[in-house]
């Protein structure tokens, strides 16, 4: 089950984040915008759903070393697993999207300018449901 419905689609090499593009000014938005153009210099136009670039370059990164407070959902009985957060400038759209790095990648593995790609990920799961999201994975391309 998607953690946020309508923000991504597909699987494997077909996995994409979904944004919207204003027909009047061509501004692209993620998270998606379905009501009006967010560009203050635009009178507005129709918004169309667009798949976003699969690749981009790391703009910034940090790590999460503590369990966040409520309403974040986590099992307090399990040990906290730190994870890397990555801000990525998407290749074509030139917008910055925030997401987690794939499990196993730490801040020691990342550099500003490193090429990454968006891939499906798991945000959390219980006995009945797996909540899916996106992660960023290094491609091996140089900065």
Short mmCIF file of C-alpha atoms in Angstrom, two decimals, residues 35-126:
data_model
loop_
_atom_site.label_atom_id
_atom_site.label_comp_id
_atom_site.label_asym_id
_atom_site.label_seq_id
_atom_site.Cartn_x
_atom_site.Cartn_y
_atom_site.Cartn_z
CA UNK A 35 -5.55 22.74 -7.20
CA UNK A 36 -3.51 25.65 -8.64
CA UNK A 37 -0.08 26.64 -9.92
CA UNK A 38 2.28 27.41 -7.00
CA UNK A 39 4.42 29.73 -9.12
CA UNK A 40 3.66 33.25 -7.79
CA UNK A 41 4.47 34.76 -11.19
CA UNK A 42 1.95 32.60 -13.05
CA UNK A 43 -1.71 33.43 -13.62
CA UNK A 44 -2.33 29.68 -13.60
CA UNK A 45 -3.13 26.98 -16.05
CA UNK A 46 -4.27 23.41 -16.17
CA UNK A 47 -2.14 21.03 -14.12
CA UNK A 48 -1.20 17.71 -15.67
CA UNK A 49 0.32 14.68 -13.97
CA UNK A 50 3.87 13.95 -15.14
CA UNK A 51 6.34 11.20 -14.27
CA UNK A 52 9.54 12.73 -12.92
CA UNK A 53 13.15 11.92 -13.77
CA UNK A 54 14.45 8.66 -12.30
CA UNK A 55 17.93 10.11 -11.81
CA UNK A 56 19.42 13.15 -10.18
CA UNK A 57 22.37 14.36 -8.15
CA UNK A 58 22.69 14.70 -4.41
CA UNK A 59 22.19 18.31 -3.39
CA UNK A 60 22.55 17.63 0.35
CA UNK A 61 22.27 14.78 2.86
CA UNK A 62 22.14 14.01 6.58
CA UNK A 63 21.25 11.15 8.86
CA UNK A 64 18.48 10.39 11.30
CA UNK A 65 20.04 8.91 14.41
CA UNK A 66 17.09 9.17 16.80
CA UNK A 67 13.53 7.89 16.93
CA UNK A 68 11.26 10.82 16.02
CA UNK A 69 8.38 11.69 18.34
CA UNK A 70 4.70 11.01 17.65
CA UNK A 71 2.93 11.06 15.24
CA UNK A 72 5.81 9.10 13.62
CA UNK A 73 4.89 5.44 13.92
CA UNK A 74 7.53 2.98 15.07
CA UNK A 75 7.67 0.02 17.40
CA UNK A 76 9.34 1.22 20.63
CA UNK A 77 10.19 -2.42 21.44
CA UNK A 78 12.54 -2.63 18.46
CA UNK A 79 15.95 -0.91 18.35
CA UNK A 80 16.07 2.30 16.31
CA UNK A 81 17.80 1.89 12.95
CA UNK A 82 19.43 5.13 11.72
CA UNK A 83 18.90 6.02 8.07
CA UNK A 84 20.30 8.57 5.62
CA UNK A 85 18.11 11.38 4.28
CA UNK A 86 18.98 12.67 0.82
CA UNK A 87 17.96 15.87 -0.99
CA UNK A 88 18.24 15.16 -4.72
CA UNK A 89 18.07 17.62 -7.62
CA UNK A 90 16.19 15.73 -10.33
CA UNK A 91 17.93 15.54 -13.70
CA UNK A 92 15.37 17.14 -16.03
CA UNK A 93 13.10 19.08 -13.73
CA UNK A 94 15.89 20.69 -11.65
CA UNK A 95 13.70 20.52 -8.53
CA UNK A 96 14.97 19.13 -5.20
CA UNK A 97 13.15 16.12 -3.74
CA UNK A 98 13.79 14.72 -0.28
CA UNK A 99 13.81 10.99 0.46
CA UNK A 100 15.58 8.23 2.32
CA UNK A 101 18.63 6.47 0.93
CA UNK A 102 18.18 2.74 0.35
CA UNK A 103 18.81 0.61 3.45
CA UNK A 104 22.50 -0.06 3.97
CA UNK A 105 23.65 3.29 2.55
CA UNK A 106 24.95 5.67 5.22
CA UNK A 107 26.17 9.26 5.08
CA UNK A 108 29.72 7.86 4.84
CA UNK A 109 28.72 6.42 1.43
CA UNK A 110 27.34 9.72 0.04
CA UNK A 111 28.82 12.87 -1.48
CA UNK A 112 27.29 16.06 -2.82
CA UNK A 113 26.99 15.73 -6.59
CA UNK A 114 26.78 11.91 -6.54
CA UNK A 115 24.33 10.49 -9.08
CA UNK A 116 21.39 8.58 -7.58
CA UNK A 117 18.20 7.03 -8.89
CA UNK A 118 14.76 6.72 -7.35
CA UNK A 119 13.68 3.16 -6.52
CA UNK A 120 10.73 1.60 -4.69
CA UNK A 121 11.16 1.24 -0.95
CA UNK A 122 9.38 0.12 2.19
CA UNK A 123 8.46 2.72 4.80
CA UNK A 124 7.06 0.25 7.30
CA UNK A 125 5.10 -2.94 7.67
CA UNK A 126 3.02 -4.93 10.07
#
